[in-house]
PDB file of C-alpha atoms in Angstrom:
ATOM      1  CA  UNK A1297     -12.940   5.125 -10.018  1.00 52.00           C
ATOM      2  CA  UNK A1298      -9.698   6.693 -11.094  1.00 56.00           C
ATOM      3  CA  UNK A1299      -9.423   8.767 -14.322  1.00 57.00           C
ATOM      4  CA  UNK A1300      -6.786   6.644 -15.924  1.00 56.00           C
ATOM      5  CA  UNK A1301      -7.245   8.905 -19.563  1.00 64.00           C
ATOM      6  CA  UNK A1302      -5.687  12.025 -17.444  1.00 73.00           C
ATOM      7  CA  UNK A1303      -3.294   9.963 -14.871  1.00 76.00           C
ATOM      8  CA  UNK A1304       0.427  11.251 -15.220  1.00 85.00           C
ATOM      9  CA  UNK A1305       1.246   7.689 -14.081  1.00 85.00           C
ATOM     10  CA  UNK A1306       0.450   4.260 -14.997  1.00 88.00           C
ATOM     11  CA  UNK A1307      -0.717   1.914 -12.277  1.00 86.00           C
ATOM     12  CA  UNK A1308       1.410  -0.166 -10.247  1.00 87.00           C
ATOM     13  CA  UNK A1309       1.772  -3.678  -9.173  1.00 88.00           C
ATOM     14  CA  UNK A1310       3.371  -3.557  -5.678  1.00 89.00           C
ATOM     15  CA  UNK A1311       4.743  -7.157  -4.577  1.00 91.00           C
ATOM     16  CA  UNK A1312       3.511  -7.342  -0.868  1.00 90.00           C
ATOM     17  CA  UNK A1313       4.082 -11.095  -0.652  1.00 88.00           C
ATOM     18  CA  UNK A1314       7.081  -9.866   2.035  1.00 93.00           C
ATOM     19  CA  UNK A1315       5.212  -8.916   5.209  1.00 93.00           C
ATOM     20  CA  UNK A1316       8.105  -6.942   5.696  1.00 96.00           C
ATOM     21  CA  UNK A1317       7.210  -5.007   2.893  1.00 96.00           C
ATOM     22  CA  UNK A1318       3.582  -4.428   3.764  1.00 94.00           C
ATOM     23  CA  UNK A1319       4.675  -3.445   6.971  1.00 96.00           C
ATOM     24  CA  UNK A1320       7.067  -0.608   6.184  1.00 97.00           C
ATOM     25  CA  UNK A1321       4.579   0.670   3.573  1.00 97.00           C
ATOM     26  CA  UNK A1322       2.049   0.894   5.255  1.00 96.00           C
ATOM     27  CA  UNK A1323       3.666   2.083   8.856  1.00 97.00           C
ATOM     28  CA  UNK A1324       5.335   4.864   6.554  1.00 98.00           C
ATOM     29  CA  UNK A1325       1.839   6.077   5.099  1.00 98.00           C
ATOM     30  CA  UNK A1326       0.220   5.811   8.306  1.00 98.00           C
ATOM     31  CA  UNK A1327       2.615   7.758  10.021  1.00 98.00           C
ATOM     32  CA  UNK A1328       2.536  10.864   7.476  1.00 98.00           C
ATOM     33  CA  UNK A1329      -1.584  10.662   7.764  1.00 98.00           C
ATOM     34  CA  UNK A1330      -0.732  10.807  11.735  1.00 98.00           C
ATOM     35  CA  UNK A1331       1.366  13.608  10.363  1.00 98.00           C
ATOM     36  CA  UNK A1332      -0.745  15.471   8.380  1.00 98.00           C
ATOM     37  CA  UNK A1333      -3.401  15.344  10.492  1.00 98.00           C
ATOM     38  CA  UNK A1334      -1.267  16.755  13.671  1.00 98.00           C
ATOM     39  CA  UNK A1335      -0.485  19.668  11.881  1.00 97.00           C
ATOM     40  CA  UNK A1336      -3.774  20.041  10.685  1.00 96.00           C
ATOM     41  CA  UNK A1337      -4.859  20.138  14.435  1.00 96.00           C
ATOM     42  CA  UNK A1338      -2.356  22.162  15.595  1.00 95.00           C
ATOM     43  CA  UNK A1339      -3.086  24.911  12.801  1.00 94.00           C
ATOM     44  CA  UNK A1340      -6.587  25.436  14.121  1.00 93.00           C
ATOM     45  CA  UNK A1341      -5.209  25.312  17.785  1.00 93.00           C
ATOM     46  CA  UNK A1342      -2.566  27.719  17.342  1.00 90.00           C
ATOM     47  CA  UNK A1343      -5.620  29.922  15.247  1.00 88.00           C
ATOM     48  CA  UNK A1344      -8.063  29.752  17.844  1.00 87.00           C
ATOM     49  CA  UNK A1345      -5.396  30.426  20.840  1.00 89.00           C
ATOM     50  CA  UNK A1346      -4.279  33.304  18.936  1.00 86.00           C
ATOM     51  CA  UNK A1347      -8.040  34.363  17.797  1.00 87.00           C
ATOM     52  CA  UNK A1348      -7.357  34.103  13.860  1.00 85.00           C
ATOM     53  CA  UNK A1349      -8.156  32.396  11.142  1.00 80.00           C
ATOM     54  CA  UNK A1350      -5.152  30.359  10.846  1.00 81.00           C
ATOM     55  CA  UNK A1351      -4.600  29.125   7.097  1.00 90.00           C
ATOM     56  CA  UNK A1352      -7.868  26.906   6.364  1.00 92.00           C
ATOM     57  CA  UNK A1353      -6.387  26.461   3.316  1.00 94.00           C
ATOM     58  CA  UNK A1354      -3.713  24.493   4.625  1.00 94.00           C
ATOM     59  CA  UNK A1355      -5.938  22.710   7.470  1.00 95.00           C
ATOM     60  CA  UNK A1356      -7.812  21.441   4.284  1.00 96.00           C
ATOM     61  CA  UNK A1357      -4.813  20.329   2.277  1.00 97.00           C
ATOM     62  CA  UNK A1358      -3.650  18.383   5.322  1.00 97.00           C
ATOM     63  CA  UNK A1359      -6.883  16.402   5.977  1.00 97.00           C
ATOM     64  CA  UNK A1360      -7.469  15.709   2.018  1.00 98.00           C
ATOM     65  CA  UNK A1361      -4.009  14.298   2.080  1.00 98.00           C
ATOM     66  CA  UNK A1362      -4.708  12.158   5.111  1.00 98.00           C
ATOM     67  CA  UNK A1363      -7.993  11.150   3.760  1.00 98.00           C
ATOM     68  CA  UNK A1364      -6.324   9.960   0.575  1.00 98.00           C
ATOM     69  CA  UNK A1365      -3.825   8.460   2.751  1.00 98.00           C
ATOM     70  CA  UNK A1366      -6.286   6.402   4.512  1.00 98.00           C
ATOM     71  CA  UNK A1367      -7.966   5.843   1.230  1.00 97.00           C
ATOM     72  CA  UNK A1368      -4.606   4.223  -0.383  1.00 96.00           C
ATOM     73  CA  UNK A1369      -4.245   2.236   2.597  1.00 96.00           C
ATOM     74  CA  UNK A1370      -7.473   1.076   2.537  1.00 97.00           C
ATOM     75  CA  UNK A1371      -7.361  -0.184  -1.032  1.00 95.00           C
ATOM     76  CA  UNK A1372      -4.259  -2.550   0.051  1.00 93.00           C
ATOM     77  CA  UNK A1373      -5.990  -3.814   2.550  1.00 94.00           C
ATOM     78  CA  UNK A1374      -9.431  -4.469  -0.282  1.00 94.00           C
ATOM     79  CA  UNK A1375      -6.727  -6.440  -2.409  1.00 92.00           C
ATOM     80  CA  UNK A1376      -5.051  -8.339  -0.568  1.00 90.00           C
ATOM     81  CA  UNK A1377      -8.056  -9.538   1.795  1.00 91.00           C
ATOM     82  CA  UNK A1378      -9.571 -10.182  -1.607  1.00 91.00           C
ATOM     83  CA  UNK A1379      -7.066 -12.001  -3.328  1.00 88.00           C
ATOM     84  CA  UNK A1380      -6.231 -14.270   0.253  1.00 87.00           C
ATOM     85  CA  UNK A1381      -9.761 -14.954  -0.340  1.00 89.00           C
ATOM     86  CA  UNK A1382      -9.350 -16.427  -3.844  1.00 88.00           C
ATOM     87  CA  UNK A1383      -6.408 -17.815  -3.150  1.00 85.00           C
ATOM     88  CA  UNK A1384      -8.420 -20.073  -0.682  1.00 87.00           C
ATOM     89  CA  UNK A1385     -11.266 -20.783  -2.987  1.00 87.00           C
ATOM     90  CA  UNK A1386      -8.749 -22.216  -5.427  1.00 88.00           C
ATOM     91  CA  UNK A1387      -7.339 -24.497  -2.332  1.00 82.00           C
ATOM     92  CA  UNK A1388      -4.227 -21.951  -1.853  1.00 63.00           C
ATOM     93  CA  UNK A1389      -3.763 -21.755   1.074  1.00 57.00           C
ATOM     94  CA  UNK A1390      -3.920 -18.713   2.995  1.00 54.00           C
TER      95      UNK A1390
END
């Protein structure tokens, strides 16, 4: 659970009724974890080609950004599955 007391930000509603919308969000972020985690691969590559360490600093960086990527993206995915579902419990629709 998020530490809300320490956030810098407030949370966010994001209006995702537009598939559109869904779609470009979530193509972006998926495309920067695709991102993140290329260069996180091609750090260690270039490291072990060259027989050095490379920067694990930065290797790490990369995949906890992905991870929280694929974290963020997941959560979308947790709401709106779960409020399609109570949308149909009510008779909503879809």
């Amino acid at each position: 659970m998020p530490d809300f007391e320490s956030s810098s930000f407030d949370p966010v509603l994001l209006d995702l009724r537009d598939i559109h919308d869904y779609m470009v969000l979530v193509a972006a972020m998926n495309d920067y974890v695709a991102q993140l985690e290329h260069e996180a691969d091609e750090e260690e590559k270039d490291a072990r080609r060259n027989g050095e360490e490379g920067d694990p600093a930065q290797v790490a960086h990369n995949r906890e950004w992905a991870a929280r990527l694929n974290r963020l993206i997941d959560d979308i995915e947790r709401q709106l599955d779960a409020n399609s579902a109570a949308r149909r419990e009510i008779g909503g629709g879809l």
